[in-house]
Tab-separated table of N, CA and C in Angstrom:
chain	number	residue	atom	x	y	z
A	961	MET	N	11.157	-6.178	-8.273
A	961	MET	CA	10.737	-5.222	-7.290
A	961	MET	C	9.522	-5.711	-6.516
A	962	ILE	N	8.633	-6.428	-7.146
A	962	ILE	CA	7.399	-6.834	-6.492
A	962	ILE	C	7.700	-7.976	-5.537
A	963	ALA	N	7.414	-7.743	-4.281
A	963	ALA	CA	7.650	-8.743	-3.255
A	963	ALA	C	6.341	-9.419	-2.884
A	964	GLN	N	6.455	-10.617	-2.378
A	964	GLN	CA	5.288	-11.315	-1.867
A	964	GLN	C	4.953	-10.745	-0.502
A	965	PRO	N	3.698	-10.862	-0.066
A	965	PRO	CA	3.348	-10.370	1.259
A	965	PRO	C	4.254	-10.992	2.314
A	966	ALA	N	4.721	-10.136	3.208
A	966	ALA	CA	5.645	-10.597	4.231
A	966	ALA	C	4.938	-11.549	5.185
A	967	ASN	N	5.606	-12.625	5.499
A	967	ASN	CA	5.123	-13.547	6.511
A	967	ASN	C	6.119	-13.480	7.648
A	968	THR	N	5.707	-12.885	8.741
A	968	THR	CA	6.617	-12.700	9.855
A	968	THR	C	6.915	-13.995	10.571
A	969	GLY	N	6.127	-15.044	10.309
A	969	GLY	CA	6.318	-16.289	11.017
A	969	GLY	C	5.796	-16.212	12.440
A	970	SER	N	5.193	-15.121	12.780
A	970	SER	CA	4.662	-14.915	14.116
A	970	SER	C	3.390	-15.727	14.312
A	971	PRO	N	3.212	-16.296	15.488
A	971	PRO	CA	1.973	-17.053	15.733
A	971	PRO	C	0.728	-16.169	15.741
A	972	ILE	N	0.899	-14.864	15.945
A	972	ILE	CA	-0.284	-13.993	15.955
A	972	ILE	C	-0.652	-13.485	14.564
A	973	GLU	N	0.244	-13.658	13.577
A	973	GLU	CA	-0.037	-13.124	12.245
A	973	GLU	C	-1.339	-13.652	11.644
A	974	PRO	N	-1.593	-14.954	11.628
A	974	PRO	CA	-2.857	-15.422	11.037
A	974	PRO	C	-4.079	-14.895	11.785
A	975	VAL	N	-3.978	-14.751	13.091
A	975	VAL	CA	-5.089	-14.226	13.890
A	975	VAL	C	-5.367	-12.784	13.497
A	976	ILE	N	-4.307	-11.995	13.397
A	976	ILE	CA	-4.467	-10.582	13.036
A	976	ILE	C	-4.920	-10.445	11.590
A	977	ARG	N	-4.328	-11.237	10.685
A	977	ARG	CA	-4.702	-11.166	9.264
A	977	ARG	C	-6.195	-11.475	9.089
A	978	ASP	N	-6.690	-12.501	9.793
A	978	ASP	CA	-8.109	-12.854	9.702
A	978	ASP	C	-8.999	-11.753	10.281
A	979	ALA	N	-8.586	-11.167	11.399
A	979	ALA	CA	-9.371	-10.097	12.020
A	979	ALA	C	-9.448	-8.883	11.096
A	980	VAL	N	-8.327	-8.531	10.483
A	980	VAL	CA	-8.291	-7.390	9.557
A	980	VAL	C	-9.154	-7.694	8.334
A	981	ALA	N	-9.004	-8.881	7.765
A	981	ALA	CA	-9.793	-9.269	6.583
A	981	ALA	C	-11.280	-9.259	6.903
A	982	GLY	N	-11.643	-9.634	8.112
A	982	GLY	CA	-13.044	-9.649	8.517
A	982	GLY	C	-13.686	-8.271	8.541
A	983	THR	N	-12.864	-7.238	8.576
A	983	THR	CA	-13.376	-5.861	8.538
A	983	THR	C	-13.348	-5.281	7.130
A	984	GLY	N	-12.856	-6.075	6.167
A	984	GLY	CA	-12.825	-5.616	4.783
A	984	GLY	C	-11.531	-4.939	4.367
A	985	PHE	N	-10.487	-5.067	5.167
A	985	PHE	CA	-9.200	-4.444	4.846
A	985	PHE	C	-8.138	-5.510	4.642
A	986	GLU	N	-6.960	-5.078	4.185
A	986	GLU	CA	-5.831	-5.974	3.987
A	986	GLU	C	-4.743	-5.634	4.987
A	987	LEU	N	-4.100	-6.656	5.508
A	987	LEU	CA	-2.946	-6.461	6.372
A	987	LEU	C	-1.741	-6.190	5.480
A	988	GLU	N	-1.215	-4.985	5.539
A	988	GLU	CA	-0.035	-4.624	4.743
A	988	GLU	C	1.248	-4.989	5.468
A	989	GLU	N	1.241	-4.782	6.780
A	989	GLU	CA	2.467	-5.009	7.531
A	989	GLU	C	2.120	-5.292	8.986
A	990	LEU	N	2.887	-6.173	9.587
A	990	LEU	CA	2.748	-6.492	11.002
A	990	LEU	C	4.126	-6.423	11.619
A	991	GLU	N	4.230	-5.678	12.708
A	991	GLU	CA	5.496	-5.528	13.397
A	991	GLU	C	5.258	-5.789	14.885
A	992	GLU	N	6.102	-6.601	15.466
A	992	GLU	CA	6.030	-6.882	16.899
A	992	GLU	C	7.393	-6.571	17.502
A	993	MET	N	7.372	-5.845	18.610
A	993	MET	CA	8.642	-5.545	19.272
A	993	MET	C	8.409	-5.343	20.764
A	994	ARG	N	9.442	-5.582	21.515
A	994	ARG	CA	9.392	-5.350	22.955
A	994	ARG	C	9.508	-3.857	23.209
A	995	ALA	N	8.681	-3.363	24.121
A	995	ALA	CA	8.726	-1.967	24.559
A	995	ALA	C	8.666	-1.988	26.081
A	996	GLY	N	9.805	-2.201	26.704
A	996	GLY	CA	9.850	-2.354	28.155
A	996	GLY	C	9.244	-3.682	28.552
A	997	GLN	N	8.273	-3.634	29.445
A	997	GLN	CA	7.614	-4.844	29.926
A	997	GLN	C	6.467	-5.283	29.019
A	998	ARG	N	6.160	-4.494	28.022
A	998	ARG	CA	5.014	-4.758	27.147
A	998	ARG	C	5.504	-5.071	25.735
A	999	TRP	N	4.608	-5.611	24.957
A	999	TRP	CA	4.834	-5.791	23.524
A	999	TRP	C	4.182	-4.627	22.803
A	1000	LEU	N	4.797	-4.187	21.739
A	1000	LEU	CA	4.178	-3.222	20.829
A	1000	LEU	C	3.826	-4.005	19.572
A	1001	ILE	N	2.547	-4.014	19.243
A	1001	ILE	CA	2.071	-4.697	18.040
A	1001	ILE	C	1.565	-3.617	17.098
A	1002	ARG	N	2.286	-3.430	15.996
A	1002	ARG	CA	1.962	-2.392	15.016
A	1002	ARG	C	1.357	-3.067	13.785
A	1003	VAL	N	0.153	-2.643	13.431
A	1003	VAL	CA	-0.606	-3.223	12.325
A	1003	VAL	C	-0.855	-2.131	11.297
A	1004	ILE	N	-0.402	-2.344	10.067
A	1004	ILE	CA	-0.634	-1.399	8.974
A	1004	ILE	C	-1.661	-2.030	8.044
A	1005	ILE	N	-2.741	-1.289	7.771
A	1005	ILE	CA	-3.835	-1.804	6.936
A	1005	ILE	C	-4.021	-0.911	5.721
A	1006	ASP	N	-4.683	-1.457	4.695
A	1006	ASP	CA	-4.987	-0.673	3.501
A	1006	ASP	C	-6.174	-1.301	2.786
A	1007	SER	N	-6.715	-0.555	1.820
A	1007	SER	CA	-7.791	-1.062	0.962
A	1007	SER	C	-7.834	-0.222	-0.300
A	1008	ASP	N	-8.549	-0.700	-1.287
A	1008	ASP	CA	-8.692	0.043	-2.540
A	1008	ASP	C	-9.446	1.348	-2.348
A	1009	THR	N	-10.250	1.449	-1.310
A	1009	THR	CA	-11.043	2.664	-1.077
A	1009	THR	C	-10.416	3.580	-0.041
A	1010	GLY	N	-9.221	3.247	0.427
A	1010	GLY	CA	-8.551	4.076	1.414
A	1010	GLY	C	-8.903	3.660	2.838
A	1011	VAL	N	-8.324	4.375	3.792
A	1011	VAL	CA	-8.517	4.081	5.208
A	1011	VAL	C	-8.779	5.387	5.935
A	1012	GLY	N	-9.891	5.459	6.635
A	1012	GLY	CA	-10.240	6.635	7.427
A	1012	GLY	C	-10.121	6.350	8.914
A	1013	LEU	N	-10.332	7.387	9.728
A	1013	LEU	CA	-10.218	7.232	11.176
A	1013	LEU	C	-11.238	6.244	11.741
A	1014	ASP	N	-12.464	6.274	11.223
A	1014	ASP	CA	-13.469	5.308	11.682
A	1014	ASP	C	-13.043	3.886	11.345
A	1015	ASP	N	-12.397	3.720	10.199
A	1015	ASP	CA	-11.897	2.399	9.798
A	1015	ASP	C	-10.820	1.910	10.766
A	1016	ILE	N	-9.928	2.818	11.152
A	1016	ILE	CA	-8.856	2.479	12.103
A	1016	ILE	C	-9.470	1.990	13.417
A	1017	THR	N	-10.509	2.693	13.868
A	1017	THR	CA	-11.187	2.298	15.107
A	1017	THR	C	-11.809	0.913	14.977
A	1018	THR	N	-12.495	0.682	13.867
A	1018	THR	CA	-13.139	-0.617	13.634
A	1018	THR	C	-12.115	-1.745	13.629
A	1019	VAL	N	-11.019	-1.554	12.909
A	1019	VAL	CA	-9.983	-2.586	12.815
A	1019	VAL	C	-9.300	-2.774	14.170
A	1020	SER	N	-9.047	-1.682	14.880
A	1020	SER	CA	-8.415	-1.788	16.210
A	1020	SER	C	-9.252	-2.653	17.141
A	1021	ARG	N	-10.550	-2.413	17.130
A	1021	ARG	CA	-11.433	-3.204	17.998
A	1021	ARG	C	-11.436	-4.676	17.601
A	1022	ALA	N	-11.487	-4.938	16.291
A	1022	ALA	CA	-11.517	-6.325	15.815
A	1022	ALA	C	-10.210	-7.052	16.148
A	1023	VAL	N	-9.081	-6.390	15.953
A	1023	VAL	CA	-7.787	-7.021	16.240
A	1023	VAL	C	-7.633	-7.229	17.745
A	1024	SER	N	-8.010	-6.233	18.528
A	1024	SER	CA	-7.920	-6.353	19.976
A	1024	SER	C	-8.765	-7.525	20.493
A	1025	LEU	N	-9.967	-7.644	19.988
A	1025	LEU	CA	-10.850	-8.751	20.375
A	1025	LEU	C	-10.227	-10.098	19.990
A	1026	ALA	N	-9.693	-10.175	18.781
A	1026	ALA	CA	-9.070	-11.425	18.319
A	1026	ALA	C	-7.865	-11.787	19.178
A	1027	LEU	N	-7.047	-10.793	19.520
A	1027	LEU	CA	-5.881	-11.073	20.370
A	1027	LEU	C	-6.311	-11.490	21.774
A	1028	ASP	N	-7.360	-10.860	22.283
A	1028	ASP	CA	-7.868	-11.241	23.602
A	1028	ASP	C	-8.386	-12.677	23.597
A	1029	GLN	N	-8.975	-13.100	22.487
A	1029	GLN	CA	-9.482	-14.464	22.373
A	1029	GLN	C	-8.349	-15.487	22.224
A	1030	HIS	N	-7.162	-15.003	21.852
A	1030	HIS	CA	-5.993	-15.872	21.689
A	1030	HIS	C	-4.850	-15.361	22.565
A	1031	ALA	N	-5.180	-15.081	23.830
A	1031	ALA	CA	-4.206	-14.498	24.763
A	1031	ALA	C	-2.947	-15.349	24.905
A	1032	GLU	N	-3.068	-16.645	24.675
A	1032	GLU	CA	-1.913	-17.530	24.801
A	1032	GLU	C	-0.838	-17.237	23.752
A	1033	LEU	N	-1.214	-16.547	22.679
A	1033	LEU	CA	-0.251	-16.238	21.610
A	1033	LEU	C	0.569	-14.984	21.895
A	1034	VAL	N	0.073	-14.149	22.796
A	1034	VAL	CA	0.786	-12.919	23.150
A	1034	VAL	C	1.323	-13.109	24.565
A	1035	ALA	N	2.626	-13.077	24.691
A	1035	ALA	CA	3.262	-13.327	25.985
A	1035	ALA	C	3.244	-12.068	26.839
A	1036	GLY	N	2.111	-11.792	27.465
A	1036	GLY	CA	2.027	-10.653	28.368
A	1036	GLY	C	1.262	-9.483	27.784
A	1037	PRO	N	1.324	-8.355	28.488
A	1037	PRO	CA	0.573	-7.173	28.059
A	1037	PRO	C	1.144	-6.586	26.758
A	1038	TYR	N	0.283	-5.881	26.027
A	1038	TYR	CA	0.713	-5.305	24.754
A	1038	TYR	C	0.018	-3.974	24.509
A	1039	ASN	N	0.639	-3.167	23.678
A	1039	ASN	CA	0.039	-1.957	23.119
A	1039	ASN	C	-0.194	-2.237	21.643
A	1040	LEU	N	-1.372	-1.884	21.176
A	1040	LEU	CA	-1.730	-2.109	19.786
A	1040	LEU	C	-1.800	-0.777	19.057
A	1041	GLU	N	-1.107	-0.695	17.934
A	1041	GLU	CA	-1.173	0.477	17.056
A	1041	GLU	C	-1.685	0.016	15.705
A	1042	VAL	N	-2.740	0.656	15.216
A	1042	VAL	CA	-3.267	0.355	13.897
A	1042	VAL	C	-3.219	1.646	13.091
A	1043	SER	N	-2.680	1.579	11.885
A	1043	SER	CA	-2.613	2.770	11.034
A	1043	SER	C	-2.640	2.354	9.561
A	1044	SER	N	-2.703	3.360	8.712
A	1044	SER	CA	-2.651	3.136	7.268
A	1044	SER	C	-1.226	3.393	6.800
A	1045	PRO	N	-0.896	2.946	5.596
A	1045	PRO	CA	0.450	3.205	5.087
A	1045	PRO	C	0.679	4.704	4.934
A	1046	GLY	N	1.844	5.156	5.296
A	1046	GLY	CA	2.191	6.564	5.128
A	1046	GLY	C	2.507	6.878	3.686
A	1047	VAL	N	2.520	8.152	3.373
A	1047	VAL	CA	2.781	8.574	1.998
A	1047	VAL	C	4.200	8.206	1.567
A	1048	ASP	N	5.097	7.999	2.519
A	1048	ASP	CA	6.482	7.680	2.175
A	1048	ASP	C	6.735	6.181	2.019
A	1049	ARG	N	5.700	5.385	2.103
A	1049	ARG	CA	5.865	3.946	1.922
A	1049	ARG	C	6.169	3.643	0.462
A	1050	PRO	N	7.135	2.786	0.211
A	1050	PRO	CA	7.431	2.424	-1.179
A	1050	PRO	C	6.295	1.627	-1.812
A	1051	LEU	N	6.132	1.796	-3.109
A	1051	LEU	CA	5.143	1.037	-3.875
A	1051	LEU	C	5.815	-0.277	-4.264
A	1052	THR	N	5.382	-1.366	-3.644
A	1052	THR	CA	6.055	-2.649	-3.846
A	1052	THR	C	5.171	-3.726	-4.450
A	1053	HIS	N	3.871	-3.486	-4.536
A	1053	HIS	CA	2.939	-4.467	-5.083
A	1053	HIS	C	2.059	-3.784	-6.130
A	1054	PRO	N	1.561	-4.541	-7.097
A	1054	PRO	CA	0.661	-3.933	-8.081
A	1054	PRO	C	-0.515	-3.200	-7.439
A	1055	ARG	N	-1.030	-3.703	-6.324
A	1055	ARG	CA	-2.162	-3.031	-5.670
A	1055	ARG	C	-1.768	-1.648	-5.155
A	1056	HIS	N	-0.507	-1.458	-4.762
A	1056	HIS	CA	-0.058	-0.139	-4.319
A	1056	HIS	C	-0.118	0.863	-5.473
A	1057	TRP	N	0.287	0.410	-6.645
A	1057	TRP	CA	0.250	1.268	-7.819
A	1057	TRP	C	-1.197	1.594	-8.178
A	1058	ARG	N	-2.062	0.577	-8.165
A	1058	ARG	CA	-3.473	0.774	-8.504
A	1058	ARG	C	-4.122	1.774	-7.547
A	1059	ARG	N	-3.816	1.659	-6.278
A	1059	ARG	CA	-4.414	2.540	-5.268
A	1059	ARG	C	-3.918	3.977	-5.360
A	1060	ASN	N	-2.831	4.173	-6.067
A	1060	ASN	CA	-2.271	5.517	-6.201
A	1060	ASN	C	-2.398	6.073	-7.617
A	1061	ARG	N	-3.304	5.507	-8.394
A	1061	ARG	CA	-3.526	5.961	-9.762
A	1061	ARG	C	-3.743	7.465	-9.780
A	1062	LEU	N	-3.143	8.133	-10.731
A	1062	LEU	CA	-3.187	9.578	-10.980
A	1062	LEU	C	-2.302	10.375	-10.025
A	1063	ARG	N	-1.599	9.726	-9.127
A	1063	ARG	CA	-0.671	10.426	-8.234
A	1063	ARG	C	0.695	10.495	-8.896
A	1064	LEU	N	1.493	11.458	-8.465
A	1064	LEU	CA	2.849	11.633	-8.968
A	1064	LEU	C	3.777	10.692	-8.212
A	1065	VAL	N	4.687	10.043	-8.927
A	1065	VAL	CA	5.592	9.078	-8.305
A	1065	VAL	C	7.025	9.357	-8.761
A	1066	ARG	N	7.966	9.099	-7.869
A	1066	ARG	CA	9.403	9.166	-8.186
A	1066	ARG	C	9.922	7.741	-8.092
A	1067	ALA	N	10.506	7.266	-9.188
A	1067	ALA	CA	10.942	5.871	-9.250
A	1067	ALA	C	12.413	5.787	-9.637
A	1068	ALA	N	13.150	4.977	-8.902
A	1068	ALA	CA	14.536	4.676	-9.249
A	1068	ALA	C	14.514	3.469	-10.174
A	1069	LEU	N	15.184	3.611	-11.303
A	1069	LEU	CA	15.207	2.534	-12.298
A	1069	LEU	C	16.374	1.590	-12.039
A	1070	ALA	N	16.187	0.337	-12.386
A	1070	ALA	CA	17.217	-0.687	-12.188
A	1070	ALA	C	18.494	-0.348	-12.958
A	1071	ASP	N	18.371	0.381	-14.077
A	1071	ASP	CA	19.560	0.733	-14.865
A	1071	ASP	C	20.281	1.960	-14.316
A	1072	GLY	N	19.805	2.479	-13.178
A	1072	GLY	CA	20.483	3.608	-12.538
A	1072	GLY	C	19.810	4.950	-12.762
A	1073	GLY	N	18.867	5.043	-13.652
A	1073	GLY	CA	18.188	6.308	-13.899
A	1073	GLY	C	17.064	6.558	-12.907
A	1074	GLU	N	16.377	7.663	-13.118
A	1074	GLU	CA	15.233	8.011	-12.283
A	1074	GLU	C	14.112	8.493	-13.182
A	1075	LEU	N	12.905	8.239	-12.759
A	1075	LEU	CA	11.732	8.607	-13.535
A	1075	LEU	C	10.717	9.247	-12.591
A	1076	VAL	N	10.228	10.416	-12.994
A	1076	VAL	CA	9.159	11.068	-12.252
A	1076	VAL	C	7.972	11.151	-13.193
A	1077	GLY	N	6.849	10.602	-12.763
A	1077	GLY	CA	5.691	10.599	-13.639
A	1077	GLY	C	4.405	10.368	-12.880
A	1078	ARG	N	3.312	10.575	-13.575
A	1078	ARG	CA	1.986	10.377	-12.997
A	1078	ARG	C	1.526	8.962	-13.330
A	1079	ILE	N	0.962	8.283	-12.342
A	1079	ILE	CA	0.574	6.881	-12.479
A	1079	ILE	C	-0.718	6.765	-13.276
A	1080	GLY	N	-0.658	5.935	-14.300
A	1080	GLY	CA	-1.840	5.610	-15.088
A	1080	GLY	C	-2.294	4.198	-14.767
A	1081	ASP	N	-2.747	3.488	-15.765
A	1081	ASP	CA	-3.214	2.122	-15.562
A	1081	ASP	C	-2.050	1.206	-15.218
A	1082	CYS	N	-2.366	0.167	-14.476
A	1082	CYS	CA	-1.348	-0.818	-14.127
A	1082	CYS	C	-1.990	-2.197	-14.065
A	1083	ASP	N	-1.140	-3.199	-14.143
A	1083	ASP	CA	-1.593	-4.586	-14.038
A	1083	ASP	C	-0.544	-5.345	-13.237
A	1084	ASP	N	-0.556	-6.646	-13.313
A	1084	ASP	CA	0.385	-7.446	-12.530
A	1084	ASP	C	1.825	-7.371	-13.034
A	1085	GLU	N	2.017	-6.892	-14.262
A	1085	GLU	CA	3.355	-6.859	-14.863
A	1085	GLU	C	4.021	-5.482	-14.819
A	1086	GLY	N	3.209	-4.412	-14.874
A	1086	GLY	CA	3.805	-3.087	-14.937
A	1086	GLY	C	2.778	-1.985	-14.880
A	1087	VAL	N	3.275	-0.769	-15.132
A	1087	VAL	CA	2.464	0.435	-14.984
A	1087	VAL	C	2.724	1.373	-16.159
A	1088	THR	N	1.691	2.141	-16.514
A	1088	THR	CA	1.861	3.207	-17.498
A	1088	THR	C	2.065	4.501	-16.727
A	1089	LEU	N	3.145	5.201	-17.049
A	1089	LEU	CA	3.448	6.479	-16.409
A	1089	LEU	C	3.420	7.587	-17.440
A	1090	LEU	N	2.908	8.733	-17.044
A	1090	LEU	CA	2.988	9.930	-17.869
A	1090	LEU	C	4.183	10.708	-17.353
A	1091	ALA	N	5.279	10.655	-18.089
A	1091	ALA	CA	6.528	11.298	-17.687
A	1091	ALA	C	7.018	12.202	-18.806
A	1092	SER	N	7.325	13.440	-18.478
A	1092	SER	CA	7.808	14.419	-19.456
A	1092	SER	C	6.872	14.533	-20.648
A	1093	GLY	N	5.568	14.471	-20.391
A	1093	GLY	CA	4.573	14.649	-21.437
A	1093	GLY	C	4.285	13.434	-22.291
A	1094	SER	N	4.963	12.319	-22.026
A	1094	SER	CA	4.758	11.107	-22.832
A	1094	SER	C	4.333	9.940	-21.949
A	1095	LEU	N	3.486	9.088	-22.523
A	1095	LEU	CA	3.097	7.871	-21.829
A	1095	LEU	C	4.198	6.839	-21.995
A	1096	ARG	N	4.543	6.181	-20.919
A	1096	ARG	CA	5.613	5.187	-20.953
A	1096	ARG	C	5.190	3.981	-20.126
A	1097	ARG	N	5.267	2.821	-20.722
A	1097	ARG	CA	4.971	1.565	-20.027
A	1097	ARG	C	6.253	1.089	-19.362
A	1098	VAL	N	6.200	0.840	-18.060
A	1098	VAL	CA	7.369	0.400	-17.299
A	1098	VAL	C	7.018	-0.902	-16.583
A	1099	ARG	N	7.830	-1.916	-16.784
A	1099	ARG	CA	7.633	-3.176	-16.060
A	1099	ARG	C	8.161	-3.006	-14.636
A	1100	TYR	N	7.502	-3.625	-13.681
A	1100	TYR	CA	7.948	-3.521	-12.290
A	1100	TYR	C	9.385	-4.003	-12.135
A	1101	ALA	N	9.771	-4.984	-12.942
A	1101	ALA	CA	11.134	-5.519	-12.874
A	1101	ALA	C	12.183	-4.461	-13.226
A	1102	GLU	N	11.766	-3.392	-13.918
A	1102	GLU	CA	12.690	-2.315	-14.280
A	1102	GLU	C	12.863	-1.293	-13.164
A	1103	LEU	N	12.106	-1.447	-12.082
A	1103	LEU	CA	12.107	-0.471	-10.997
A	1103	LEU	C	12.809	-1.019	-9.762
A	1104	CYS	N	13.566	-0.156	-9.103
A	1104	CYS	CA	14.217	-0.542	-7.842
A	1104	CYS	C	13.396	-0.075	-6.649
A	1105	ARG	N	12.929	1.161	-6.720
A	1105	ARG	CA	12.170	1.746	-5.617
A	1105	ARG	C	11.294	2.849	-6.186
A	1106	ALA	N	10.093	2.957	-5.650
A	1106	ALA	CA	9.179	4.012	-6.089
A	1106	ALA	C	8.375	4.501	-4.895
A	1107	VAL	N	8.226	5.817	-4.794
A	1107	VAL	CA	7.423	6.427	-3.733
A	1107	VAL	C	6.578	7.546	-4.326
A	1108	VAL	N	5.426	7.750	-3.728
A	1108	VAL	CA	4.526	8.820	-4.153
A	1108	VAL	C	5.123	10.155	-3.723
A	1109	GLU	N	5.064	11.122	-4.614
A	1109	GLU	CA	5.499	12.481	-4.313
A	1109	GLU	C	4.320	13.258	-3.728
A	1110	VAL	N	4.561	13.996	-2.678
A	1110	VAL	CA	3.511	14.807	-2.071
A	1110	VAL	C	3.273	16.030	-2.952
A	1111	GLU	N	2.010	16.251	-3.293
A	1111	GLU	CA	1.636	17.414	-4.102
A	1111	GLU	C	0.688	18.283	-3.280
A	1112	PHE	N	0.884	19.575	-3.349
A	1112	PHE	CA	0.046	20.497	-2.589
A	1112	PHE	C	-1.002	21.183	-3.455
A	1113	ARG	N	-1.038	20.845	-4.725
A	1113	ARG	CA	-2.043	21.380	-5.658
A	1113	ARG	C	-2.683	20.235	-6.410
A	1114	GLN	N	-3.789	20.567	-7.040
A	1114	GLN	CA	-4.445	19.588	-7.901
A	1114	GLN	C	-3.523	19.265	-9.077
A	1115	PRO	N	-3.518	18.029	-9.538
A	1115	PRO	CA	-2.716	17.688	-10.718
A	1115	PRO	C	-3.190	18.491	-11.922
A	1116	PRO	N	-2.283	18.825	-12.828
A	1116	PRO	CA	-2.686	19.543	-14.043
A	1116	PRO	C	-3.756	18.775	-14.823
A	1117	ALA	N	-4.766	19.485	-15.244
A	1117	ALA	CA	-5.889	18.882	-15.968
A	1117	ALA	C	-5.416	18.164	-17.232
A	1118	ALA	N	-4.425	18.721	-17.904
A	1118	ALA	CA	-3.928	18.103	-19.141
A	1118	ALA	C	-3.330	16.722	-18.870
A	1119	GLU	N	-2.632	16.572	-17.751
A	1119	GLU	CA	-2.052	15.270	-17.408
A	1119	GLU	C	-3.144	14.249	-17.106
A	1120	LEU	N	-4.140	14.673	-16.342
A	1120	LEU	CA	-5.246	13.770	-16.026
A	1120	LEU	C	-5.995	13.365	-17.290
A	1121	ALA	N	-6.202	14.325	-18.189
A	1121	ALA	CA	-6.897	14.042	-19.446
A	1121	ALA	C	-6.097	13.054	-20.299
A	1122	ALA	N	-4.776	13.212	-20.333
A	1122	ALA	CA	-3.934	12.298	-21.125
A	1122	ALA	C	-4.032	10.875	-20.577
A	1123	LEU	N	-4.030	10.730	-19.263
A	1123	LEU	CA	-4.127	9.394	-18.673
A	1123	LEU	C	-5.513	8.796	-18.865
A	1124	GLU	N	-6.547	9.605	-18.763
A	1124	GLU	CA	-7.909	9.105	-18.991
A	1124	GLU	C	-8.096	8.706	-20.451
A	1125	GLY	N	-7.525	9.496	-21.369
A	1125	GLY	CA	-7.593	9.162	-22.795
A	1125	GLY	C	-6.898	7.845	-23.088
A	1126	ALA	N	-5.744	7.630	-22.468
A	1126	ALA	CA	-5.016	6.376	-22.653
A	1126	ALA	C	-5.827	5.206	-22.106
A	1127	ARG	N	-6.522	5.429	-21.001
A	1127	ARG	CA	-7.352	4.370	-20.420
A	1127	ARG	C	-8.499	4.014	-21.355
A	1128	ARG	N	-9.181	5.027	-21.882
A	1128	ARG	CA	-10.298	4.763	-22.808
A	1128	ARG	C	-9.808	4.025	-24.040
A	1129	GLN	N	-8.683	4.454	-24.589
A	1129	GLN	CA	-8.146	3.810	-25.781
A	1129	GLN	C	-7.800	2.349	-25.489
A	1130	ASP	N	-7.202	2.096	-24.327
A	1130	ASP	CA	-6.846	0.736	-23.944
A	1130	ASP	C	-8.100	-0.138	-23.827
A	1131	LEU	N	-9.158	0.408	-23.232
A	1131	LEU	CA	-10.403	-0.350	-23.075
A	1131	LEU	C	-11.041	-0.638	-24.432
A	1132	GLU	N	-10.984	0.325	-25.354
A	1132	GLU	CA	-11.550	0.115	-26.681
A	1132	GLU	C	-10.797	-0.946	-27.473
A	1133	GLU	N	-9.510	-1.055	-27.247
A	1133	GLU	CA	-8.688	-2.026	-27.965
A	1133	GLU	C	-8.906	-3.444	-27.447
A	1134	ARG	N	-9.424	-3.570	-26.260
A	1134	ARG	CA	-9.640	-4.913	-25.670
A	1134	ARG	C	-10.826	-5.538	-26.232
């Protein structure tokens, strides 16, 4: 399930990736497409601390400046869109799981089943989920697709306590 960062092969990708990194964020996705006479350049960014509107503005300015400095790489006028990953984006990298710790997730299992659980600790190999009241370690290789479930209330305190207890126990065992 875990994919390597996409390399679009685009000549502007390294320029944009460097501009985004220079602001302290990660380039999650880059999309380029024709929109009439202009190019649409869509940049999706993320970080461990989240992305706010001021961050979007900062990154937009940095990417725009970088593209202007490398005008030869963009064939003509363009519109730039910078945003953060939406809640419906699949969790495809360990960092996605880490950034969504304590959130509810719905995951399709490779064996055909489905698992709904709250995200606990994770590493490069897998994640601990609290599902149906029990902690379960799931390797990423066992997952086909996973997305965060939108919740309109605070998570139950008992679930959060169970995940925090598991974290403390794991740290003590190390």
